[in-house]
Short mmCIF file of C-alpha atoms in Angstrom, two decimals:
data_model
loop_
_atom_site.label_atom_id
_atom_site.label_comp_id
_atom_site.label_asym_id
_atom_site.label_seq_id
_atom_site.Cartn_x
_atom_site.Cartn_y
_atom_site.Cartn_z
CA MET A 182 28.79 17.74 12.11
CA ASP A 183 26.42 20.47 13.07
CA ALA A 184 24.10 18.76 15.47
CA ASP A 185 22.03 21.87 15.98
CA ALA A 186 21.10 22.29 12.38
CA CYS A 187 17.78 21.15 11.09
CA GLU A 188 19.09 17.82 9.95
CA ILE A 189 16.19 16.57 7.98
CA ALA A 190 16.37 19.70 5.86
CA ARG A 191 19.67 18.43 4.60
CA LEU A 192 18.03 15.41 3.10
CA PRO A 193 17.50 16.00 -0.56
CA GLU A 194 13.84 16.32 -1.41
CA GLU A 195 13.86 13.06 -3.31
CA LEU A 196 14.90 11.11 -0.27
CA LEU A 197 12.33 12.79 1.94
CA SER A 198 9.79 11.89 -0.71
CA ALA A 199 11.03 8.31 -0.64
CA ALA A 200 10.47 8.24 3.09
CA LEU A 201 7.01 9.80 2.83
CA ALA A 202 6.01 7.37 0.10
CA ARG A 203 6.41 4.64 2.68
CA THR A 204 3.93 6.18 5.06
CA SER A 205 0.28 6.67 4.15
CA THR A 206 -1.87 9.14 2.29
CA ARG A 207 -3.02 10.52 5.59
CA ASP A 208 0.57 11.01 6.80
CA ALA A 209 1.60 12.63 3.55
CA CYS A 210 -1.25 15.12 3.79
CA ARG A 211 -0.39 15.91 7.39
CA ALA A 212 3.28 16.30 6.53
CA ALA A 213 2.43 19.14 4.18
CA ALA A 214 1.56 21.22 7.24
CA VAL A 215 4.95 20.77 8.87
CA SER A 216 7.01 23.27 6.91
CA PRO A 217 7.28 24.57 3.36
CA ALA A 218 10.20 22.26 2.65
CA PHE A 219 8.18 19.29 3.86
CA ARG A 220 5.26 20.40 1.79
CA ALA A 221 7.31 20.38 -1.38
CA ALA A 222 8.29 16.79 -0.70
CA ALA A 223 4.89 15.71 0.64
CA ASP A 224 2.96 17.09 -2.31
CA SER A 225 5.42 15.87 -4.91
CA ASP A 226 4.46 13.55 -7.71
CA ALA A 227 7.11 11.12 -6.53
CA VAL A 228 5.11 10.43 -3.39
CA TRP A 229 1.62 10.41 -4.88
CA ALA A 230 2.65 8.23 -7.79
CA CYS A 231 3.27 5.60 -5.15
CA PHE A 232 -0.19 6.00 -3.66
CA LEU A 233 -1.99 5.87 -6.99
CA PRO A 234 -2.68 2.39 -8.34
CA ARG A 235 -0.20 1.03 -10.79
CA ALA A 236 -2.84 0.76 -13.48
CA LEU A 237 -6.09 2.65 -13.70
CA PRO A 238 -8.84 1.20 -15.86
CA PRO A 239 -9.89 3.20 -18.92
CA LEU A 240 -12.61 5.70 -18.11
CA ALA A 241 -15.71 6.90 -19.93
CA ASP A 242 -15.36 9.97 -22.10
CA GLY A 243 -15.41 13.21 -20.26
CA GLU A 244 -15.01 11.68 -16.84
CA LEU A 245 -11.88 13.52 -15.77
CA ALA A 246 -12.52 16.77 -17.54
CA ASP A 247 -11.05 19.00 -14.84
CA ALA A 248 -7.40 19.87 -15.01
CA LEU A 249 -5.44 17.69 -12.62
CA PRO A 250 -1.89 18.91 -12.85
CA ARG A 251 -0.39 16.94 -9.99
CA LYS A 252 -0.63 13.29 -9.07
CA LYS A 253 -1.99 14.38 -5.73
CA ASP A 254 -4.85 16.16 -7.48
CA LEU A 255 -5.61 13.03 -9.44
CA PHE A 256 -5.60 10.95 -6.29
CA LEU A 257 -7.85 13.34 -4.41
CA ARG A 258 -10.29 13.53 -7.32
CA LEU A 259 -10.50 9.76 -7.66
CA SER A 260 -10.90 9.24 -3.94
CA ASP A 261 -13.50 11.94 -3.59
CA ARG A 262 -16.14 10.83 -6.10
CA PRO A 263 -16.45 7.80 -8.36
CA VAL A 264 -15.73 7.88 -12.08
CA LEU A 265 -17.56 5.84 -14.68
CA LEU A 266 -15.95 3.16 -16.78
CA PRO A 267 -16.61 3.26 -20.53
CA ASP A 268 -19.71 1.04 -20.43
CA ARG A 269 -21.25 3.39 -17.87
CA ARG A 270 -22.40 0.38 -15.92
CA VAL A 271 -19.52 0.28 -13.48
CA SER A 272 -18.04 3.10 -11.46
CA MET A 273 -14.67 3.25 -9.76
CA TRP A 274 -13.01 5.25 -7.04
CA LEU A 275 -10.00 4.98 -4.78
CA ASP A 276 -10.05 4.25 -1.09
CA ARG A 277 -8.60 7.38 0.42
CA GLU A 278 -6.63 5.67 3.14
CA SER A 279 -4.93 3.06 1.00
CA GLY A 280 -5.39 3.94 -2.65
CA ALA A 281 -7.17 0.64 -3.26
CA LYS A 282 -9.47 0.53 -6.28
CA CYS A 283 -13.14 0.23 -5.36
CA TYR A 284 -16.06 -0.36 -7.70
CA MET A 285 -19.81 -0.28 -7.89
CA LEU A 286 -21.39 -2.68 -10.34
CA SER A 287 -24.66 -1.05 -11.30
CA ALA A 288 -27.86 -3.07 -11.45
CA ARG A 289 -27.57 -3.14 -15.24
CA ASP A 290 -24.19 -4.81 -14.90
CA LEU A 291 -25.58 -7.52 -12.65
CA THR A 292 -27.45 -10.64 -13.64
CA ILE A 293 -30.91 -10.39 -12.17
CA ILE A 294 -33.02 -13.47 -12.75
CA TRP A 295 -36.34 -12.36 -14.30
CA GLY A 296 -34.81 -8.90 -14.60
CA ASP A 297 -35.89 -8.63 -18.21
CA THR A 298 -39.49 -9.38 -17.52
CA PRO A 299 -41.32 -6.17 -16.66
CA GLN A 300 -43.94 -8.02 -14.70
CA TYR A 301 -41.29 -8.97 -12.17
CA TRP A 302 -38.61 -6.29 -12.30
CA THR A 303 -38.72 -2.84 -13.87
CA TRP A 304 -36.01 -0.31 -14.55
CA ILE A 305 -36.49 3.11 -13.07
CA PRO A 306 -34.45 6.29 -13.35
CA LEU A 307 -32.31 7.12 -10.33
CA ALA A 308 -31.81 10.71 -9.28
CA ASP A 309 -29.26 10.08 -6.55
CA SER A 310 -26.81 7.78 -8.22
CA ARG A 311 -24.01 7.96 -10.76
CA PHE A 312 -25.95 5.46 -12.77
CA SER A 313 -28.97 6.48 -14.77
CA GLU A 314 -31.21 3.62 -13.74
CA GLY A 315 -31.79 1.05 -11.06
CA ALA A 316 -33.78 -2.16 -10.83
CA GLN A 317 -37.10 -2.10 -9.04
CA LEU A 318 -38.57 -5.33 -7.77
CA ARG A 319 -42.28 -5.59 -8.50
CA ASP A 320 -43.00 -9.18 -7.58
CA VAL A 321 -40.92 -12.26 -7.70
CA CYS A 322 -40.78 -15.64 -6.03
CA TRP A 323 -37.38 -16.62 -7.31
CA PHE A 324 -35.11 -13.86 -6.02
CA GLU A 325 -31.62 -14.16 -7.42
CA ILE A 326 -29.06 -11.47 -8.18
CA ARG A 327 -25.54 -12.24 -9.33
CA GLY A 328 -22.54 -10.08 -10.10
CA LYS A 329 -18.88 -10.57 -10.87
CA ILE A 330 -15.68 -8.63 -11.29
CA GLN A 331 -12.29 -9.56 -12.72
CA SER A 332 -9.62 -9.98 -10.05
CA LYS A 333 -7.14 -7.93 -11.99
CA MET A 334 -9.33 -4.87 -11.73
CA LEU A 335 -8.89 -4.97 -7.97
CA SER A 336 -5.86 -3.89 -5.99
CA GLU A 337 -3.37 -6.51 -4.96
CA ASP A 338 -2.94 -7.70 -1.45
CA THR A 339 -6.17 -6.12 -0.25
CA THR A 340 -9.18 -7.32 1.69
CA TYR A 341 -12.44 -6.34 0.04
CA ALA A 342 -16.08 -6.63 1.02
CA ALA A 343 -19.09 -6.64 -1.29
CA TYR A 344 -22.33 -4.84 -0.43
CA ILE A 345 -25.66 -4.70 -2.18
CA VAL A 346 -26.82 -1.10 -2.28
CA PHE A 347 -30.59 -0.79 -2.11
CA LYS A 348 -33.66 0.95 -0.82
CA LEU A 349 -36.73 -0.71 0.62
CA GLU A 350 -40.02 0.69 -0.46
CA GLU A 351 -42.88 1.34 1.90
CA ARG A 352 -44.91 -1.44 0.40
CA SER A 353 -42.11 -3.96 0.61
CA ILE A 354 -43.13 -7.47 1.58
CA GLY A 355 -41.53 -10.85 1.74
CA LEU A 356 -38.01 -9.56 2.25
CA ASP A 357 -37.98 -9.83 6.00
CA TYR A 358 -38.42 -13.56 6.32
CA PRO A 359 -36.88 -15.95 5.54
CA ALA A 360 -33.42 -14.49 5.43
CA GLN A 361 -31.64 -14.24 2.11
CA GLU A 362 -28.45 -16.08 1.29
CA ALA A 363 -25.43 -14.13 0.19
CA SER A 364 -22.27 -15.67 -1.15
CA VAL A 365 -18.88 -14.54 -2.38
CA SER A 366 -16.69 -16.84 -4.48
CA VAL A 367 -13.02 -16.42 -5.31
CA GLY A 368 -11.24 -19.09 -7.26
CA GLY A 369 -12.58 -22.35 -6.00
CA THR A 370 -13.64 -21.09 -2.60
CA SER A 371 -17.07 -19.83 -1.78
CA LEU A 372 -18.41 -18.37 1.45
CA THR A 373 -22.12 -18.12 2.12
CA ARG A 374 -23.90 -16.31 4.88
CA LYS A 375 -27.44 -15.35 5.78
CA VAL A 376 -28.42 -11.73 5.44
CA CYS A 377 -31.63 -9.83 5.59
CA PHE A 378 -32.83 -6.68 3.91
CA HIS A 379 -34.75 -5.76 7.02
CA GLY A 380 -32.92 -4.75 10.11
CA TYR A 381 -34.13 -5.45 13.60
CA ASP A 382 -33.82 -3.86 17.00
CA ASP A 383 -31.69 -5.23 19.73
CA ASP A 384 -34.55 -5.95 22.01
CA GLY A 385 -35.71 -8.72 19.72
CA GLU A 386 -35.78 -12.39 20.49
CA ALA A 387 -34.16 -14.71 18.04
CA GLY A 388 -35.92 -17.50 16.21
CA GLY A 389 -39.52 -18.01 15.32
CA VAL A 390 -41.61 -17.42 12.26
CA PRO A 391 -43.85 -14.42 11.74
CA GLU A 392 -47.49 -15.18 12.32
CA ASN A 393 -48.66 -14.27 8.87
CA TYR A 394 -45.93 -16.01 6.91
CA ARG A 395 -47.48 -18.32 4.40
CA PRO A 396 -45.09 -20.43 2.37
CA ILE A 397 -47.43 -20.93 -0.56
CA MET A 398 -48.12 -18.62 -3.40
CA PHE A 399 -50.94 -16.39 -2.42
CA PRO A 400 -51.45 -13.12 -4.18
CA PRO A 401 -49.33 -10.52 -2.48
CA GLN A 402 -51.07 -8.83 0.41
CA GLN A 403 -50.63 -5.32 1.53
CA ARG A 404 -49.08 -5.48 4.91
CA VAL A 405 -47.86 -2.77 7.15
CA ARG A 406 -44.14 -3.02 7.34
CA ARG A 407 -42.83 -3.76 10.74
CA ARG A 408 -41.68 -0.87 12.83
CA ASN A 409 -39.76 -0.76 16.04
CA GLY A 410 -42.27 -2.67 18.09
CA ARG A 411 -41.89 -6.00 16.43
CA PRO A 412 -38.40 -7.17 15.61
CA VAL A 413 -37.74 -9.52 12.75
CA PRO A 414 -37.17 -12.93 14.25
CA HIS A 415 -33.86 -14.07 12.87
CA GLY A 416 -31.02 -15.94 14.46
CA GLU A 417 -27.84 -14.39 15.64
CA ASN A 418 -25.66 -14.61 12.57
CA VAL A 419 -27.79 -12.83 10.04
CA GLY A 420 -26.16 -9.86 8.37
CA GLN A 421 -27.98 -6.62 8.92
CA PRO A 422 -28.34 -3.65 6.62
CA GLN A 423 -26.64 -0.34 7.37
CA LYS A 424 -27.57 3.14 6.41
CA ARG A 425 -25.18 4.88 4.03
CA ALA A 426 -24.29 8.53 3.89
CA ASP A 427 -25.79 8.90 0.42
CA GLY A 428 -29.29 7.96 1.57
CA TRP A 429 -29.15 4.36 0.39
CA MET A 430 -28.90 1.22 2.47
CA GLU A 431 -26.27 -1.46 2.12
CA LEU A 432 -26.10 -5.08 3.10
CA GLU A 433 -22.77 -6.88 3.26
CA LEU A 434 -22.65 -9.99 1.14
CA GLY A 435 -19.26 -11.14 2.34
CA GLU A 436 -15.58 -10.36 2.23
CA PHE A 437 -12.60 -11.77 0.41
CA PHE A 438 -8.88 -11.26 0.09
CA ASN A 439 -7.49 -10.35 -3.30
CA GLU A 440 -3.93 -11.49 -3.58
CA GLY A 441 -3.44 -10.14 -7.02
CA GLY A 442 -1.64 -11.41 -10.04
CA GLU A 443 -4.33 -13.93 -10.82
CA ASP A 444 -6.51 -13.96 -13.84
CA GLY A 445 -9.62 -15.14 -12.13
CA GLU A 446 -12.80 -13.44 -11.15
CA VAL A 447 -14.74 -12.84 -7.97
CA SER A 448 -18.45 -13.51 -8.05
CA PHE A 449 -21.24 -12.48 -5.73
CA SER A 450 -24.77 -13.68 -5.38
CA LEU A 451 -27.81 -12.91 -3.30
CA MET A 452 -30.71 -15.32 -3.37
CA GLU A 453 -33.94 -16.23 -1.74
CA ILE A 454 -35.38 -19.18 -3.58
CA LYS A 455 -36.42 -21.54 -0.83
CA GLY A 456 -39.26 -19.67 0.82
CA GLY A 457 -41.51 -19.90 -2.18
CA HIS A 458 -43.32 -16.72 -1.29
CA TRP A 459 -43.71 -13.47 -3.13
CA LYS A 460 -41.31 -10.66 -2.51
CA SER A 461 -41.60 -7.09 -3.64
CA GLY A 462 -40.73 -3.49 -2.94
CA LEU A 463 -36.98 -3.28 -3.40
CA ILE A 464 -34.86 -0.90 -5.45
CA VAL A 465 -31.34 -2.06 -6.26
CA GLN A 466 -28.64 0.42 -7.28
CA GLY A 467 -25.91 -2.17 -7.57
CA ILE A 468 -23.23 -4.15 -5.77
CA GLU A 469 -20.37 -2.18 -4.28
CA VAL A 470 -16.94 -3.77 -3.90
CA ARG A 471 -14.72 -1.78 -1.61
CA ARG A 472 -11.72 -2.17 0.60
CA LYS A 473 -12.46 -3.42 4.04
CA ALA A 474 -10.20 -1.91 6.65
CA SER A 475 -8.63 -4.63 8.74
CA GLY A 476 -8.90 -4.74 12.50
CA MET B 159 44.42 -4.73 17.65
CA ASP B 160 45.24 -6.07 14.29
CA SER B 161 47.67 -4.37 12.07
CA THR B 162 44.99 -3.36 9.67
CA ALA B 163 43.48 -0.84 12.05
CA ASP B 164 41.84 2.10 10.41
CA PRO B 165 44.50 4.66 9.57
CA LYS B 166 42.71 7.33 11.59
CA GLY B 167 43.67 5.33 14.61
CA LYS B 168 40.14 5.65 15.96
CA ARG B 169 37.65 2.90 15.32
CA PRO B 170 39.14 -0.02 13.47
CA LEU B 171 37.13 -1.90 10.94
CA TYR B 172 35.56 -5.09 12.16
CA GLN B 173 38.03 -7.69 13.17
CA GLU B 174 36.71 -10.14 10.60
CA ASP B 175 36.89 -7.64 7.83
CA GLY B 176 40.36 -6.82 8.97
CA LEU B 177 41.26 -10.44 8.44
CA ALA B 178 39.71 -10.39 5.02
CA TYR B 179 41.69 -7.30 4.28
CA ALA B 180 44.89 -8.87 5.51
CA ARG B 181 44.28 -11.93 3.38
CA ALA B 182 43.51 -9.81 0.38
CA ALA B 183 46.66 -7.81 0.94
CA ALA B 184 48.69 -10.97 1.24
CA ALA B 185 47.02 -12.41 -1.79
CA ALA B 186 48.01 -9.42 -3.82
CA ALA B 187 51.59 -10.37 -3.33
CA SER B 188 51.11 -13.79 -4.86
CA ALA B 189 50.57 -14.22 -8.54
CA THR B 190 48.04 -16.96 -9.18
CA ALA B 191 44.36 -16.97 -8.34
CA ALA B 192 44.38 -20.73 -7.91
CA ASP B 193 46.92 -20.58 -5.11
CA GLU B 194 44.77 -18.09 -3.28
CA ALA B 195 41.66 -20.18 -3.44
CA GLU B 196 43.51 -23.05 -1.81
CA ALA B 197 45.71 -21.08 0.52
CA LYS B 198 42.82 -19.54 2.41
CA PRO B 199 42.79 -21.52 5.65
CA LYS B 200 39.29 -20.63 6.60
CA PRO B 201 36.39 -19.21 4.67
CA LYS B 202 35.54 -15.56 4.86
CA PRO B 203 34.17 -15.12 8.36
CA SER B 204 30.95 -13.55 7.30
CA SER B 205 29.94 -16.31 4.94
CA SER B 206 29.82 -20.05 5.16
CA SER B 207 32.01 -21.99 2.80
CA GLU B 208 29.25 -23.32 0.62
CA GLU B 209 28.00 -19.84 0.01
CA ALA B 210 31.23 -18.02 -0.70
CA LYS B 211 30.80 -16.33 -3.96
CA PRO B 212 33.70 -17.19 -6.20
CA GLU B 213 35.41 -13.94 -6.99
CA PRO B 214 39.07 -14.82 -7.13
CA GLU B 215 40.06 -11.83 -9.16
CA ALA B 216 38.37 -9.40 -6.78
CA GLU B 217 39.96 -10.89 -3.71
CA GLU B 218 43.45 -10.73 -5.06
CA MET B 219 43.51 -7.00 -5.39
CA PRO B 220 44.13 -4.58 -2.56
CA PRO B 221 41.20 -2.68 -1.12
CA LEU B 222 40.07 0.58 -2.63
CA VAL B 223 40.97 3.78 -0.93
CA LEU B 224 38.24 6.37 -0.56
CA VAL B 225 39.25 9.84 0.53
CA ALA B 226 36.72 11.68 2.66
CA GLU B 227 36.29 15.43 2.75
CA ASP B 228 38.52 15.77 5.77
CA GLY B 229 41.32 14.12 3.89
CA VAL B 230 41.10 10.91 5.82
CA GLU B 231 41.43 7.71 3.85
CA VAL B 232 38.92 4.94 4.35
CA ARG B 233 39.58 1.54 2.90
CA ILE B 234 36.89 -0.66 1.45
CA SER B 235 37.59 -4.16 0.33
CA ARG B 236 36.84 -5.03 -3.25
CA PRO B 237 33.97 -7.44 -2.56
CA ALA B 238 32.30 -4.77 -0.43
CA ALA B 239 32.95 -2.12 -3.05
CA ARG B 240 30.94 -4.18 -5.51
CA MET B 241 27.85 -2.87 -3.76
CA SER B 242 28.41 0.53 -5.30
CA HIS B 243 27.76 0.69 -8.97
CA MET B 244 30.15 3.54 -9.32
CA LEU B 245 32.95 1.71 -7.61
CA ARG B 246 32.21 -1.41 -9.58
CA LEU B 247 32.60 0.50 -12.80
CA LEU B 248 35.86 1.94 -11.61
CA MET B 249 37.14 -1.49 -10.74
CA GLU B 250 36.15 -2.91 -14.09
CA ASP B 251 37.94 -0.13 -15.86
CA SER B 252 40.94 -0.67 -13.65
CA CYS B 253 40.76 2.93 -12.54
CA ALA B 254 40.42 2.08 -8.92
CA ASP B 255 44.03 1.74 -7.96
CA GLY B 256 44.63 5.24 -6.74
CA PRO B 257 42.71 7.15 -4.09
CA ILE B 258 39.11 7.83 -5.00
CA PRO B 259 37.73 11.12 -3.76
CA ALA B 260 34.43 11.12 -1.87
CA PRO B 261 33.79 14.80 -1.47
CA ASN B 262 31.23 16.22 0.94
CA VAL B 263 31.41 13.13 3.10
CA HIS B 264 32.97 13.12 6.49
CA SER B 265 35.19 10.17 7.22
CA ASP B 266 33.07 9.03 10.19
CA ILE B 267 30.09 8.66 7.96
CA LEU B 268 32.09 7.07 5.19
CA ASP B 269 33.27 4.58 7.77
CA LEU B 270 29.71 3.67 8.64
CA VAL B 271 28.79 3.18 5.01
CA VAL B 272 31.88 1.08 4.43
CA GLN B 273 30.97 -1.02 7.46
CA TYR B 274 27.55 -1.60 5.96
CA CYS B 275 29.05 -2.60 2.63
CA GLU B 276 31.59 -4.89 4.24
CA LYS B 277 28.82 -6.65 6.11
CA HIS B 278 26.47 -6.99 3.19
CA GLY B 279 29.04 -7.24 0.42
CA PRO B 280 29.59 -10.99 0.46
CA TYR B 281 25.90 -11.63 -0.03
CA TYR B 282 25.33 -8.95 -2.55
CA ASP B 283 24.35 -10.19 -5.94
CA PRO B 284 23.83 -7.39 -8.43
CA GLU B 285 21.95 -9.66 -10.84
CA ALA B 286 19.43 -10.70 -8.25
CA SER B 287 18.63 -7.24 -7.11
CA GLU B 288 16.40 -5.95 -9.90
CA ARG B 289 15.48 -2.78 -8.17
CA ALA B 290 19.11 -1.83 -7.88
CA ARG B 291 19.03 -0.98 -11.53
CA ASN B 292 16.14 1.43 -11.30
CA PRO B 293 17.35 4.97 -11.50
CA PHE B 294 17.05 6.63 -8.17
CA PRO B 295 16.96 9.57 -7.93
CA PRO B 296 15.43 11.18 -9.99
CA PHE B 297 12.20 9.26 -9.61
CA PRO B 298 10.68 8.02 -12.80
CA VAL B 299 7.07 9.07 -12.84
CA GLU B 300 5.79 5.51 -13.12
CA LEU B 301 7.08 4.38 -9.78
CA THR B 302 6.03 0.90 -8.87
CA PRO B 303 3.73 1.45 -5.95
CA THR B 304 3.64 -1.44 -3.62
CA VAL B 305 1.19 -1.83 -0.84
CA SER B 306 4.17 -1.88 1.45
CA SER B 307 4.78 1.70 0.60
CA ILE B 308 1.68 2.65 2.49
CA LYS B 309 1.87 0.21 5.31
CA PRO B 310 4.40 -0.27 8.01
CA VAL B 311 7.16 -2.45 6.71
CA THR B 312 6.49 -5.77 8.36
CA TYR B 313 7.47 -8.19 5.63
CA VAL B 314 8.95 -11.43 6.74
CA ASP B 315 12.01 -12.39 4.73
CA PRO B 316 14.20 -15.38 5.23
CA ASP B 317 17.38 -14.00 6.66
CA PRO B 318 20.05 -16.67 6.62
CA HIS B 319 22.97 -14.48 7.54
CA GLY B 320 21.54 -12.53 10.42
CA LEU B 321 21.74 -9.34 8.41
CA LYS B 322 18.43 -8.01 9.65
CA ASP B 323 19.51 -7.83 13.26
CA TRP B 324 22.80 -6.29 12.32
CA ASP B 325 20.94 -3.77 10.23
CA LYS B 326 18.67 -2.90 13.12
CA ASP B 327 21.60 -2.17 15.36
CA PHE B 328 23.39 -0.35 12.62
CA ILE B 329 20.53 1.92 11.80
CA SER B 330 19.69 2.94 15.33
CA LEU B 331 21.79 5.99 14.88
CA ASP B 332 20.77 9.38 16.01
CA ASN B 333 19.00 11.62 13.58
CA SER B 334 21.98 13.45 12.21
CA THR B 335 24.07 10.39 11.52
CA LEU B 336 21.11 8.68 9.90
CA PHE B 337 20.63 11.52 7.51
CA GLU B 338 24.31 11.75 6.78
CA VAL B 339 24.34 8.10 5.88
CA ILE B 340 21.42 8.57 3.56
CA LEU B 341 23.15 11.52 1.99
CA VAL B 342 26.28 9.51 1.43
CA LYS B 343 24.43 6.89 -0.49
CA ARG B 344 23.35 9.69 -2.72
CA ILE B 345 26.89 10.86 -3.19
CA LEU B 346 28.39 7.46 -3.83
CA ASN B 347 25.99 7.17 -6.69
CA LEU B 348 26.47 10.61 -8.08
CA LEU B 349 28.22 9.38 -11.15
CA ASP B 350 25.68 6.86 -12.08
CA LEU B 351 22.30 7.57 -10.45
CA SER B 352 21.78 3.88 -9.88
CA SER B 353 20.81 2.92 -6.47
CA THR B 354 23.28 0.56 -4.95
CA PRO B 355 23.17 -0.44 -2.31
CA GLN B 356 19.45 0.07 -2.48
CA ASP B 357 19.16 -1.78 0.79
CA LEU B 358 20.86 0.94 2.76
CA LEU B 359 18.77 3.60 1.13
CA ASP B 360 15.65 1.57 1.80
CA LEU B 361 16.72 1.02 5.37
CA GLY B 362 17.30 4.70 5.97
CA THR B 363 14.13 5.91 4.31
CA THR B 364 12.10 3.24 6.09
CA MET B 365 13.50 4.43 9.39
CA VAL B 366 12.56 8.00 8.59
CA ALA B 367 9.11 6.85 7.47
CA ASP B 368 8.58 4.94 10.71
CA MET B 369 9.45 8.06 12.64
CA MET B 370 6.88 10.10 10.75
CA ARG B 371 4.01 7.64 10.47
CA GLY B 372 0.87 8.56 12.37
CA LYS B 373 2.32 11.73 13.83
CA LYS B 374 0.78 15.16 13.89
CA PRO B 375 2.73 18.00 12.28
CA GLU B 376 3.71 19.42 15.67
CA GLU B 377 5.11 16.07 16.69
CA ILE B 378 7.06 15.73 13.45
CA ARG B 379 8.53 19.17 13.97
CA GLU B 380 9.59 18.19 17.44
CA ILE B 381 11.17 14.90 16.44
CA PHE B 382 13.19 16.35 13.64
CA GLU B 383 13.72 19.77 15.17
CA ILE B 384 12.20 21.56 12.24
CA GLU B 385 11.38 25.19 12.38
CA ASN B 386 7.85 26.02 11.41
CA ASP B 387 8.24 28.73 8.83
CA TYR B 388 4.58 28.88 7.93
CA THR B 389 2.55 31.88 8.89
CA PRO B 390 -0.48 30.99 11.01
CA GLU B 391 -2.72 31.78 8.05
CA GLN B 392 -0.74 29.56 5.74
CA GLU B 393 -0.82 26.73 8.19
CA ALA B 394 -4.54 27.10 8.76
CA GLU B 395 -5.12 27.01 5.06
CA LEU B 396 -3.07 23.89 4.62
CA ARG B 397 -4.96 22.16 7.37
CA LYS B 398 -8.19 23.12 5.72
CA GLU B 399 -7.01 21.89 2.35
CA ASN B 400 -6.07 18.52 3.80
CA ALA B 401 -8.87 18.49 6.34
CA TRP B 402 -9.67 14.80 6.06
CA ALA B 403 -6.17 13.85 7.15
CA PHE B 404 -6.62 15.69 10.43
CA GLU B 405 -9.89 14.07 11.41
CA ASP B 406 -9.00 11.51 14.01
#
């Protein structure tokens, strides 16, 4: 046996592909830079077919118009930007690290209580979204948004988290206190946590009620939204919003593990119905369901 | 040393397998299968009596003789040979009595593969192993992706016969032997493109995958002693094309 020879080069390309298919998308992309022989294996359809999901949902017309000759091209396209499903109310993309299917349920796909009543919620065009419109909260006391997705649309054996994607308007009131309740239900199990559309700074004290909080239905008052000086007084375990790269904000509703192979559905809800006060000044793009990296 | 030492005179087969071989050779002399089932004083050493798969006809016959590229003969017992689809077919067609050529395989490597088959053979159930029937290679385009294909293999399987530990020792070969073994699997299946024993192929490719996971290209080149025949421009372009993979 020639121990000096480049042994791995003697592996047929199919077997090198089999080995690469067991690594990750990141490893397979890096392997392409090792040598031309590696690149042939690393870029092969055999490897990327393994990273793509077993079944992709049907897409809206014209969504994948560009030529995508290789499986790797298809993977990179789907992990780069979302594609719309036929109803144009849900978009999908792949998590680049794992190939897991991720979705955004647009506001039109959600169930928004009082969403059909223009006095309470209106629908506005969105310039910076794949969806043509979003829901704008004018005034509401009963704040309830629900969404759901079929388990079989999600990738098996994956931990997901759901986020509401939103923007707060300047004139927003009532959404800082009390905290909203978010819940995620899979099968018979449901997990609820407190979240808040308003973030707060770390120098804040926990607990306490804002001075001008009135739990009875007065006409909405213009109020300067709190800035850095006055933190929102919530307890420790209230989920905080995060800024996204696309200019929107997101608030995690909860996470769940999708085992796969079940016919059930996962449902999400976000509510504030106990405070009894008016809330306004929110724009909702939708609920995003994406893979949550473990650890 | 037992009398069934490997004809090369170097490394004999495992002692237990030697016993199995001796029994099989003795059994070939006797005519009835029933006698053999009773005459065996102890069960096959690598399986417990309640799990011995009843294969009287296979155990009667003498082992198959595979001829490596260096002309050396390597014997594989019939139950172990069942793990290769090609050999199974030959046995069914009764074409397996003479020497079977295994070209392009050195006898040392053939030995290792035969050792693997001897160890796993008694527990090998072709019906149970669905994946063994999938053609490999060539890959069908609709490969079944499993999450485990993009995660380190850390599945927990019940392992009643201690095969996992044996496998771990077996597979801690140096690079060149590992690749030879993988290549041999390929060759043993040349006739039929079906993937038995898939386990050995899986084992080998998983090992290679573990060696590559999380490494930078320079590190991979070092581990496998690969020459970088990219020009600097080509390499720079590839890194740019796959830029996200290099962000740490």
